[in-house]
Amino acid sequence: MAMTSQTSYPSMSNHTKERVTMAKVTLENFYSNLIAQHEEREMRQQKLEKVMDQEGLADEEKRIRRSEHARKETEFLRLKRTRLGLEDFESLKVIGRGAFGEVRLVQKKDTGHVYAMKILRKADMLEKEQVGHIRAERDILVEADSLWVVKMFYSFQDKLNLYLIMEFLPGGDMMTLLMKKDTLSEEATQFYIAETVLAIDSIHQLGFIHRDIKPDNLLLDSRGHVKLSDFGLCTGLKRAHRTEFYKNLNHSLPNDLTSQNMNSKRKAETWKRNRRQLAFSTVGTPDYIAPEVFMQNGYNKLCDWWSLGVIMYEMLIGYPPFCSETPQETYRKVMNWRETLVFPPEVPISEKAKDLILRQVFVLHYYDHIRERPAAIPINIRSIDDTSNFDEFPDSDILTPTGTYTDLKNKDWVFINYTYKRFEGLTARGAIPSYMKSGKR
């Protein structure tokens, strides 16, 4: 009688599974990059042809322009193969600090160009499960090439940290502006809200939802115009970008709203006292988050418009409508916004502004060429590295090796394909704006 036996294979170990995943990710990224590079090169060529047609250039002028463009493409391919690292930049000053890293003003040694360098410690990203978020931010900054979005020129990594090299916007952020001004006029508010509407719409057109629209993430350029930043919570791209967020905020809710009876002056003082601490904390502030995001039952791009309505209220009143002593208290107010949203009588605003906030219908006057017009509040820039619109921060040890690196070696593959070099960054030479050299605008 023939004997049959069933061969049993041992299940794959976690180490083998991780190696398989790493190989899969590496191959996918390699071929995805080849396709993306080809598409980007085609788009640059098409853009060149369109511009030349619009300018009505003669055939000989077009030939010269195409030749110059081809030279830049060749230079770009050559420079892309060169390694870019921390040693290529001189650190000038810390200009921002948050729960997961910091931002420094840096100068590229070979060109003299000044940038904002965002530094994220890998160990923190892994420990706090932020890999999906920082991957989303990097990928979106690559794709969102817009006047309304802070431009990223390079990204790279070393054993300790991830680095994003972005344009330096010397105007600071909207949070700092509001801290200085307390409230804005309705005319100034209309200007900033109109620009933010256009900025949010630009990312919605790309299929992204920002999910973290707040004054801290509205940066101001050298002329005082708005640009969106911080896309760590943005959604709309890949599964690798999705990470559970805003959890546990509904735990241990207080039984009463302790600041319910504060007048507007006390609320504004309390808000300003706690605001910076919240901006730099892991908890952050839930004041600008839409109820449907908290509930996690599904939401769409309307959550960004909710956040903008909250910002408009803060610009006009001096504090956001649901500000409280604790994040849990704020959460409760947001979830019960129909009862908790009030307009203090001692801070009068027009009925039109109230209606705009309440209905969240942004039927504003969309200025033609609004970025070409003077900003509501001018920005005075004295030099290329002027940081007067930023807070003062002490130096840190974020670039210093610690004992946590040994724990990273087996997990470092999750940061594969983080490196990026933008065409404009590598091919531009000596393009420091003249107003930054002279301090004039």
CSV table of C-alpha atoms in Angstrom, one decimal:
chain,number,residue,atom,x,y,z
A,1,MET,CA,0.0,0.0,0.0
A,2,ALA,CA,1.4,3.3,-1.0
A,3,MET,CA,2.0,5.7,1.8
A,4,THR,CA,1.2,9.3,1.5
A,5,SER,CA,2.6,12.0,3.7
A,6,GLN,CA,1.8,15.6,3.9
A,7,THR,CA,4.8,17.9,4.1
A,8,SER,CA,4.4,20.7,6.5
A,9,TYR,CA,6.4,23.9,6.1
A,10,PRO,CA,7.1,26.1,9.1
A,11,SER,CA,5.5,29.5,9.0
A,12,MET,CA,7.7,32.4,8.1
A,13,SER,CA,9.4,34.2,11.0
A,14,ASN,CA,8.8,37.8,11.7
A,15,HIS,CA,12.3,38.6,10.5
A,16,THR,CA,11.7,36.9,7.1
A,17,LYS,CA,8.3,38.6,6.7
A,18,GLU,CA,10.0,42.0,7.4
A,19,ARG,CA,12.8,41.2,4.8
A,20,VAL,CA,10.1,40.3,2.2
A,21,THR,CA,8.2,43.5,2.9
A,22,MET,CA,11.5,45.5,2.6
A,23,ALA,CA,12.3,43.9,-0.7
A,24,LYS,CA,8.8,44.6,-2.0
A,25,VAL,CA,8.9,48.2,-0.9
A,26,THR,CA,12.3,48.7,-2.5
A,27,LEU,CA,11.3,47.3,-5.8
A,28,GLU,CA,8.0,49.2,-5.9
A,29,ASN,CA,9.7,52.5,-5.1
A,30,PHE,CA,12.4,51.9,-7.7
A,31,TYR,CA,10.0,51.5,-10.6
A,32,SER,CA,7.5,54.1,-9.2
A,33,ASN,CA,10.4,56.6,-9.2
A,34,LEU,CA,11.3,55.8,-12.8
A,35,ILE,CA,7.8,56.4,-14.0
A,36,ALA,CA,7.5,59.6,-11.9
A,37,GLN,CA,10.8,61.0,-13.2
A,38,HIS,CA,9.7,60.4,-16.8
A,39,GLU,CA,6.3,62.1,-16.2
A,40,GLU,CA,7.9,65.1,-14.5
A,41,ARG,CA,10.3,65.6,-17.3
A,42,GLU,CA,7.5,65.4,-19.9
A,43,MET,CA,5.5,68.0,-17.9
A,44,ARG,CA,8.4,70.4,-17.7
A,45,GLN,CA,8.9,70.1,-21.5
A,46,GLN,CA,5.2,70.7,-22.1
A,47,LYS,CA,5.2,73.7,-19.7
A,48,LEU,CA,8.2,75.2,-21.6
A,49,GLU,CA,6.4,74.8,-25.0
A,50,LYS,CA,3.2,76.4,-23.6
A,51,VAL,CA,5.2,79.4,-22.2
A,52,MET,CA,7.1,79.9,-25.5
A,53,ASP,CA,3.8,79.9,-27.4
A,54,GLN,CA,2.2,82.4,-25.0
A,55,GLU,CA,5.3,84.7,-25.4
A,56,GLY,CA,5.1,84.4,-29.2
A,57,LEU,CA,8.8,83.5,-29.6
A,58,ALA,CA,10.4,83.1,-33.0
A,59,ASP,CA,11.7,79.7,-34.1
A,60,GLU,CA,15.3,80.6,-33.4
A,61,GLU,CA,14.4,81.9,-29.9
A,62,LYS,CA,12.5,78.7,-29.3
A,63,ARG,CA,15.5,76.7,-30.3
A,64,ILE,CA,17.8,78.5,-27.9
A,65,ARG,CA,15.3,78.2,-25.1
A,66,ARG,CA,14.9,74.4,-25.8
A,67,SER,CA,18.7,74.0,-25.8
A,68,GLU,CA,19.0,75.8,-22.5
A,69,HIS,CA,16.3,73.6,-21.0
A,70,ALA,CA,18.0,70.5,-22.2
A,71,ARG,CA,21.2,71.6,-20.6
A,72,LYS,CA,19.3,72.1,-17.3
A,73,GLU,CA,17.8,68.6,-17.6
A,74,THR,CA,21.2,67.1,-18.1
A,75,GLU,CA,22.6,69.0,-15.1
A,76,PHE,CA,19.6,67.9,-13.0
A,77,LEU,CA,20.3,64.3,-13.7
A,78,ARG,CA,23.9,64.7,-12.8
A,79,LEU,CA,23.2,66.6,-9.6
A,80,LYS,CA,20.5,64.1,-8.6
A,81,ARG,CA,23.1,61.4,-8.4
A,82,THR,CA,25.2,63.4,-5.9
A,83,ARG,CA,24.6,62.8,-2.3
A,84,LEU,CA,23.0,65.6,-0.3
A,85,GLY,CA,23.5,65.7,3.5
A,86,LEU,CA,23.6,67.8,6.6
A,87,GLU,CA,27.2,68.8,5.8
A,88,ASP,CA,25.9,70.7,2.8
A,89,PHE,CA,24.1,73.2,5.0
A,90,GLU,CA,25.2,75.6,7.7
A,91,SER,CA,22.7,75.9,10.6
A,92,LEU,CA,22.0,79.5,11.5
A,93,LYS,CA,19.2,79.5,14.0
A,94,VAL,CA,16.3,77.4,15.5
A,95,ILE,CA,13.1,79.1,14.3
A,96,GLY,CA,10.5,76.5,15.4
A,97,ARG,CA,9.9,73.6,17.7
A,98,GLY,CA,7.2,71.1,18.1
A,99,ALA,CA,6.3,67.7,19.6
A,100,PHE,CA,8.2,65.7,17.0
A,101,GLY,CA,11.1,67.9,15.9
A,102,GLU,CA,12.3,71.4,15.1
A,103,VAL,CA,12.8,73.8,12.3
A,104,ARG,CA,16.1,75.6,11.6
A,105,LEU,CA,17.1,78.4,9.4
A,106,VAL,CA,20.0,77.0,7.3
A,107,GLN,CA,22.2,78.2,4.4
A,108,LYS,CA,23.3,76.0,1.6
A,109,LYS,CA,27.0,76.3,1.4
A,110,ASP,CA,27.6,76.1,-2.3
A,111,THR,CA,24.8,78.6,-3.4
A,112,GLY,CA,24.3,80.8,-0.4
A,113,HIS,CA,20.5,80.2,-0.6
A,114,VAL,CA,18.7,80.2,2.7
A,115,TYR,CA,16.1,77.6,3.6
A,116,ALA,CA,14.0,76.3,6.5
A,117,MET,CA,15.2,72.8,7.5
A,118,LYS,CA,12.6,70.7,9.3
A,119,ILE,CA,14.3,68.0,11.4
A,120,LEU,CA,12.4,64.9,12.6
A,121,ARG,CA,14.1,62.3,14.9
A,122,LYS,CA,13.5,58.8,13.5
A,123,ALA,CA,13.3,57.2,16.9
A,124,ASP,CA,10.4,59.5,17.9
A,125,MET,CA,8.7,58.8,14.6
A,126,LEU,CA,8.8,55.1,15.2
A,127,GLU,CA,8.0,55.3,18.9
A,128,LYS,CA,5.0,57.6,18.4
A,129,GLU,CA,3.7,55.8,15.3
A,130,GLN,CA,4.2,58.9,13.1
A,131,VAL,CA,5.8,57.1,10.1
A,132,GLY,CA,2.6,57.3,8.0
A,133,HIS,CA,2.2,61.0,8.7
A,134,ILE,CA,5.7,62.1,7.9
A,135,ARG,CA,5.6,59.9,4.7
A,136,ALA,CA,2.4,61.7,3.7
A,137,GLU,CA,3.9,65.1,4.3
A,138,ARG,CA,6.9,64.3,2.2
A,139,ASP,CA,4.9,62.9,-0.7
A,140,ILE,CA,2.4,65.7,-0.7
A,141,LEU,CA,5.1,68.4,-0.7
A,142,VAL,CA,6.6,66.7,-3.7
A,143,GLU,CA,3.3,66.7,-5.6
A,144,ALA,CA,1.8,70.0,-4.5
A,145,ASP,CA,3.8,72.4,-6.6
A,146,SER,CA,1.7,75.5,-6.0
A,147,LEU,CA,2.0,79.2,-5.1
A,148,TRP,CA,-0.3,78.4,-2.1
A,149,VAL,CA,1.8,75.7,-0.6
A,150,VAL,CA,5.2,76.0,1.0
A,151,LYS,CA,7.7,74.6,-1.5
A,152,MET,CA,10.0,71.7,-0.6
A,153,PHE,CA,13.3,71.6,-2.5
A,154,TYR,CA,15.0,68.6,-1.0
A,155,SER,CA,14.5,65.8,1.5
A,156,PHE,CA,17.1,63.4,2.8
A,157,GLN,CA,18.0,61.3,5.9
A,158,ASP,CA,20.8,60.1,8.0
A,159,LYS,CA,21.1,57.5,10.7
A,160,LEU,CA,19.3,59.7,13.3
A,161,ASN,CA,17.0,62.1,11.5
A,162,LEU,CA,14.8,62.9,8.5
A,163,TYR,CA,15.3,66.3,6.9
A,164,LEU,CA,12.9,68.5,4.8
A,165,ILE,CA,14.5,71.5,3.1
A,166,MET,CA,11.8,74.0,2.3
A,167,GLU,CA,11.6,77.6,1.3
A,168,PHE,CA,12.1,80.0,4.1
A,169,LEU,CA,9.0,82.2,4.6
A,170,PRO,CA,10.3,85.2,6.8
A,171,GLY,CA,6.8,86.5,7.6
A,172,GLY,CA,6.3,83.9,10.3
A,173,ASP,CA,2.9,82.3,10.8
A,174,MET,CA,-0.6,83.4,11.5
A,175,MET,CA,-0.5,82.2,15.1
A,176,THR,CA,2.3,84.7,15.8
A,177,LEU,CA,0.5,87.5,14.0
A,178,LEU,CA,-2.7,86.9,16.0
A,179,MET,CA,-0.7,86.8,19.2
A,180,LYS,CA,0.7,90.3,18.3
A,181,LYS,CA,-2.5,91.9,17.0
A,182,ASP,CA,-5.1,90.3,19.4
A,183,THR,CA,-7.8,90.9,16.7
A,184,LEU,CA,-7.9,91.8,13.1
A,185,SER,CA,-10.2,94.2,11.3
A,186,GLU,CA,-13.0,92.7,9.1
A,187,GLU,CA,-11.1,94.0,6.0
A,188,ALA,CA,-7.8,92.3,7.1
A,189,THR,CA,-9.8,89.1,8.1
A,190,GLN,CA,-11.4,89.0,4.6
A,191,PHE,CA,-8.0,89.2,3.0
A,192,TYR,CA,-6.5,86.3,4.9
A,193,ILE,CA,-9.6,84.2,4.8
A,194,ALA,CA,-9.8,84.7,1.0
A,195,GLU,CA,-6.2,83.7,0.5
A,196,THR,CA,-6.6,80.6,2.8
A,197,VAL,CA,-9.7,79.6,0.8
A,198,LEU,CA,-7.7,79.6,-2.4
A,199,ALA,CA,-4.9,77.7,-0.6
A,200,ILE,CA,-7.2,75.0,0.7
A,201,ASP,CA,-9.0,74.7,-2.6
A,202,SER,CA,-5.6,74.2,-4.3
A,203,ILE,CA,-4.9,71.0,-2.3
A,204,HIS,CA,-8.5,69.8,-2.6
A,205,GLN,CA,-8.1,70.1,-6.4
A,206,LEU,CA,-5.2,67.6,-6.0
A,207,GLY,CA,-7.5,65.2,-4.0
A,208,PHE,CA,-6.0,65.9,-0.6
A,209,ILE,CA,-7.7,66.8,2.7
A,210,HIS,CA,-5.4,68.7,5.0
A,211,ARG,CA,-7.2,67.9,8.3
A,212,ASP,CA,-5.0,70.2,10.4
A,213,ILE,CA,-5.9,73.7,9.2
A,214,LYS,CA,-4.9,76.1,12.0
A,215,PRO,CA,-3.1,79.5,12.4
A,216,ASP,CA,0.2,77.7,13.1
A,217,ASN,CA,0.1,76.1,9.6
A,218,LEU,CA,-0.7,79.3,7.7
A,219,LEU,CA,2.7,80.7,6.9
A,220,LEU,CA,3.4,84.2,5.6
A,221,ASP,CA,5.9,84.9,2.8
A,222,SER,CA,8.1,88.0,2.6
A,223,ARG,CA,5.2,90.1,1.3
A,224,GLY,CA,2.7,88.9,3.9
A,225,HIS,CA,0.8,86.4,1.7
A,226,VAL,CA,-0.5,83.1,2.9
A,227,LYS,CA,1.1,79.6,2.2
A,228,LEU,CA,-0.1,76.3,3.6
A,229,SER,CA,2.3,74.1,5.5
A,230,ASP,CA,2.6,71.0,7.7
A,231,PHE,CA,0.9,68.2,5.8
A,232,GLY,CA,1.6,65.5,8.4
A,233,LEU,CA,-2.1,64.8,8.9
A,234,CYS,CA,-3.1,65.2,5.3
A,235,THR,CA,-5.1,62.3,3.7
A,236,GLY,CA,-6.0,61.3,0.2
A,237,LEU,CA,-3.0,59.5,-1.1
A,238,LYS,CA,-1.8,56.0,-0.2
A,239,ARG,CA,-2.6,53.4,2.5
A,240,ALA,CA,0.9,54.0,3.9
A,241,HIS,CA,-0.2,57.5,4.9
A,242,ARG,CA,-3.1,56.4,7.1
A,243,THR,CA,-2.5,56.2,10.9
A,244,GLU,CA,-5.0,56.2,13.6
A,245,PHE,CA,-5.2,59.7,15.0
A,246,TYR,CA,-7.1,61.9,17.5
A,247,LYS,CA,-7.6,58.9,19.8
A,248,ASN,CA,-8.5,59.0,23.5
A,249,LEU,CA,-9.6,62.7,23.4
A,250,ASN,CA,-13.1,61.6,24.4
A,251,HIS,CA,-11.8,59.9,27.6
A,252,SER,CA,-12.1,61.4,31.0
A,253,LEU,CA,-14.3,64.3,29.9
A,254,PRO,CA,-15.1,66.8,32.6
A,255,ASN,CA,-18.6,67.1,34.0
A,256,ASP,CA,-18.7,70.9,33.6
A,257,LEU,CA,-17.4,73.6,31.4
A,258,THR,CA,-15.2,75.5,33.8
A,259,SER,CA,-14.6,78.5,31.5
A,260,GLN,CA,-18.2,78.8,30.4
A,261,ASN,CA,-18.8,82.0,32.4
A,262,MET,CA,-15.5,83.7,31.5
A,263,ASN,CA,-15.9,87.1,29.7
A,264,SER,CA,-14.2,87.7,26.4
A,265,LYS,CA,-11.2,89.5,28.0
A,266,ARG,CA,-10.5,86.6,30.4
A,267,LYS,CA,-10.9,84.1,27.6
A,268,ALA,CA,-8.5,85.9,25.4
A,269,GLU,CA,-5.9,86.2,28.2
A,270,THR,CA,-6.2,82.5,29.1
A,271,TRP,CA,-6.0,81.5,25.4
A,272,LYS,CA,-2.8,83.6,24.8
A,273,ARG,CA,-1.2,82.3,28.0
A,274,ASN,CA,-1.7,78.6,27.0
A,275,ARG,CA,-1.5,78.9,23.2
A,276,ARG,CA,2.2,78.5,22.6
A,277,GLN,CA,2.5,75.6,25.1
A,278,LEU,CA,-0.3,73.8,23.2
A,279,ALA,CA,1.5,74.4,19.9
A,280,PHE,CA,4.6,72.7,21.1
A,281,SER,CA,3.0,69.8,22.9
A,282,THR,CA,2.2,66.3,21.8
A,283,VAL,CA,-1.5,66.8,22.5
A,284,GLY,CA,-1.7,69.9,20.4
A,285,THR,CA,-5.0,71.9,20.3
A,286,PRO,CA,-8.3,70.4,19.2
A,287,ASP,CA,-9.9,73.8,18.8
A,288,TYR,CA,-9.8,73.8,15.0
A,289,ILE,CA,-10.9,70.1,14.5
A,290,ALA,CA,-14.3,69.4,13.0
A,291,PRO,CA,-16.7,67.2,15.0
A,292,GLU,CA,-16.8,64.5,12.2
A,293,VAL,CA,-13.0,64.1,12.4
A,294,PHE,CA,-13.3,63.4,16.2
A,295,MET,CA,-16.1,60.9,15.6
A,296,GLN,CA,-14.1,59.0,12.9
A,297,ASN,CA,-17.3,57.9,11.2
A,298,GLY,CA,-16.1,59.2,7.8
A,299,TYR,CA,-15.6,62.8,6.7
A,300,ASN,CA,-14.7,64.7,3.6
A,301,LYS,CA,-13.1,68.0,2.6
A,302,LEU,CA,-15.7,70.0,4.5
A,303,CYS,CA,-13.7,69.4,7.7
A,304,ASP,CA,-11.1,71.9,6.3
A,305,TRP,CA,-13.8,74.5,5.8
A,306,TRP,CA,-15.0,74.0,9.4
A,307,SER,CA,-11.4,74.8,10.6
A,308,LEU,CA,-11.3,77.9,8.5
A,309,GLY,CA,-14.6,79.1,10.1
A,310,VAL,CA,-13.0,78.7,13.5
A,311,ILE,CA,-9.9,80.7,12.4
A,312,MET,CA,-12.2,83.5,11.1
A,313,TYR,CA,-13.9,83.7,14.5
A,314,GLU,CA,-10.5,83.8,16.2
A,315,MET,CA,-9.3,86.6,13.9
A,316,LEU,CA,-12.3,88.8,14.7
A,317,ILE,CA,-13.0,87.9,18.4
A,318,GLY,CA,-9.4,87.2,19.7
A,319,TYR,CA,-9.8,83.5,20.6
A,320,PRO,CA,-11.4,80.5,19.0
A,321,PRO,CA,-15.0,79.7,19.8
A,322,PHE,CA,-14.5,76.5,21.7
A,323,CYS,CA,-11.3,77.4,23.7
A,324,SER,CA,-11.2,75.9,27.2
A,325,GLU,CA,-8.8,75.1,30.0
A,326,THR,CA,-8.3,71.5,28.8
A,327,PRO,CA,-8.4,69.6,25.4
A,328,GLN,CA,-11.1,67.4,26.8
A,329,GLU,CA,-13.3,70.4,27.6
A,330,THR,CA,-12.7,71.8,24.1
A,331,TYR,CA,-13.6,68.5,22.6
A,332,ARG,CA,-16.9,68.5,24.5
A,333,LYS,CA,-17.7,72.1,23.3
A,334,VAL,CA,-16.9,71.2,19.7
A,335,MET,CA,-19.2,68.1,19.8
A,336,ASN,CA,-22.0,70.4,21.2
A,337,TRP,CA,-21.2,73.4,19.1
A,338,ARG,CA,-24.9,74.3,18.5
A,339,GLU,CA,-25.2,75.1,22.2
A,340,THR,CA,-21.6,76.4,22.9
A,341,LEU,CA,-20.9,78.6,19.9
A,342,VAL,CA,-21.7,82.2,21.0
A,343,PHE,CA,-20.6,85.6,19.9
A,344,PRO,CA,-19.6,87.8,22.9
A,345,PRO,CA,-21.6,91.1,22.8
A,346,GLU,CA,-18.7,93.1,24.1
A,347,VAL,CA,-16.8,92.3,20.8
A,348,PRO,CA,-19.1,93.6,18.1
A,349,ILE,CA,-18.8,92.2,14.6
A,350,SER,CA,-21.0,92.6,11.6
A,351,GLU,CA,-24.0,90.3,10.9
A,352,LYS,CA,-22.4,89.4,7.6
A,353,ALA,CA,-19.3,88.1,9.4
A,354,LYS,CA,-21.4,86.2,11.9
A,355,ASP,CA,-23.4,84.6,9.1
A,356,LEU,CA,-20.3,83.6,7.2
A,357,ILE,CA,-18.9,81.9,10.3
A,358,LEU,CA,-22.1,80.2,11.2
A,359,ARG,CA,-23.0,78.9,7.8
A,360,GLN,CA,-19.4,78.2,6.7
A,361,VAL,CA,-20.3,79.3,3.2
A,362,PHE,CA,-17.3,81.1,1.9
A,363,VAL,CA,-18.8,83.3,-0.6
A,364,LEU,CA,-16.0,85.9,-0.5
A,365,HIS,CA,-14.9,88.4,-3.0
A,366,TYR,CA,-12.2,86.4,-4.9
A,367,TYR,CA,-9.7,89.0,-5.9
A,368,ASP,CA,-8.1,88.7,-9.2
A,369,HIS,CA,-4.4,88.1,-8.9
A,370,ILE,CA,-4.7,88.5,-5.1
A,371,ARG,CA,-1.0,87.4,-4.5
A,372,GLU,CA,0.2,90.3,-6.7
A,373,ARG,CA,-1.6,92.8,-4.5
A,374,PRO,CA,-0.3,94.3,-1.2
A,375,ALA,CA,-1.1,92.1,1.9
A,376,ALA,CA,-3.5,93.4,4.5
A,377,ILE,CA,-0.5,93.7,7.0
A,378,PRO,CA,2.8,94.4,5.3
A,379,ILE,CA,5.9,92.4,6.3
A,380,ASN,CA,9.2,94.3,6.8
A,381,ILE,CA,12.1,92.1,5.9
A,382,ARG,CA,15.6,93.5,6.6
A,383,SER,CA,17.8,90.8,5.3
A,384,ILE,CA,17.9,87.3,3.7
A,385,ASP,CA,18.1,85.7,7.1
A,386,ASP,CA,15.7,88.0,9.0
A,387,THR,CA,14.0,85.9,11.8
A,388,SER,CA,12.3,88.9,13.6
A,389,ASN,CA,8.9,87.4,13.0
A,390,PHE,CA,9.7,84.1,14.8
A,391,ASP,CA,10.0,83.2,18.5
A,392,GLU,CA,13.4,82.8,20.1
A,393,PHE,CA,14.4,79.1,20.8
A,394,PRO,CA,17.5,77.7,22.6
A,395,ASP,CA,19.6,75.3,20.7
A,396,SER,CA,19.0,71.6,21.0
A,397,ASP,CA,20.7,68.2,20.8
A,398,ILE,CA,18.5,66.9,18.0
A,399,LEU,CA,21.6,66.4,15.8
A,400,THR,CA,23.6,64.6,18.5
A,401,PRO,CA,23.7,60.8,18.4
A,402,THR,CA,21.9,59.1,21.3
A,403,GLY,CA,21.6,55.5,22.5
A,404,THR,CA,18.4,55.1,20.6
A,405,TYR,CA,20.1,54.5,17.3
A,406,THR,CA,20.8,50.9,18.0
A,407,ASP,CA,17.1,50.3,18.2
A,408,LEU,CA,16.6,51.7,14.7
A,409,LYS,CA,18.8,49.5,12.7
A,410,ASN,CA,16.2,46.8,12.0
A,411,LYS,CA,13.4,49.3,11.3
A,412,ASP,CA,15.2,51.9,9.2
A,413,TRP,CA,13.8,50.4,6.0
A,414,VAL,CA,10.4,52.1,6.6
A,415,PHE,CA,12.1,55.3,5.6
A,416,ILE,CA,13.1,54.0,2.2
A,417,ASN,CA,12.7,56.5,-0.7
A,418,TYR,CA,12.6,59.6,1.5
A,419,THR,CA,15.3,61.4,-0.5
A,420,TYR,CA,14.0,64.0,-3.0
A,421,LYS,CA,15.6,66.8,-5.1
A,422,ARG,CA,13.4,69.3,-6.9
A,423,PHE,CA,14.4,70.4,-10.4
A,424,GLU,CA,14.2,74.1,-9.6
A,425,GLY,CA,16.4,73.7,-6.5
A,426,LEU,CA,19.2,71.9,-8.3
A,427,THR,CA,19.2,74.0,-11.5
A,428,ALA,CA,18.8,77.5,-10.0
A,429,ARG,CA,22.0,79.4,-9.4
A,430,GLY,CA,22.3,82.8,-7.7
A,431,ALA,CA,18.6,83.4,-7.5
A,432,ILE,CA,18.5,85.2,-4.2
A,433,PRO,CA,15.6,87.7,-4.4
A,434,SER,CA,16.9,91.3,-4.7
A,435,TYR,CA,14.6,92.6,-1.9
A,436,MET,CA,16.2,90.1,0.5
A,437,LYS,CA,19.7,91.5,-0.3
A,438,SER,CA,18.7,95.1,0.2
A,439,GLY,CA,15.9,94.8,2.7
A,440,LYS,CA,13.6,96.6,0.3
A,441,ARG,CA,10.4,95.3,-1.2
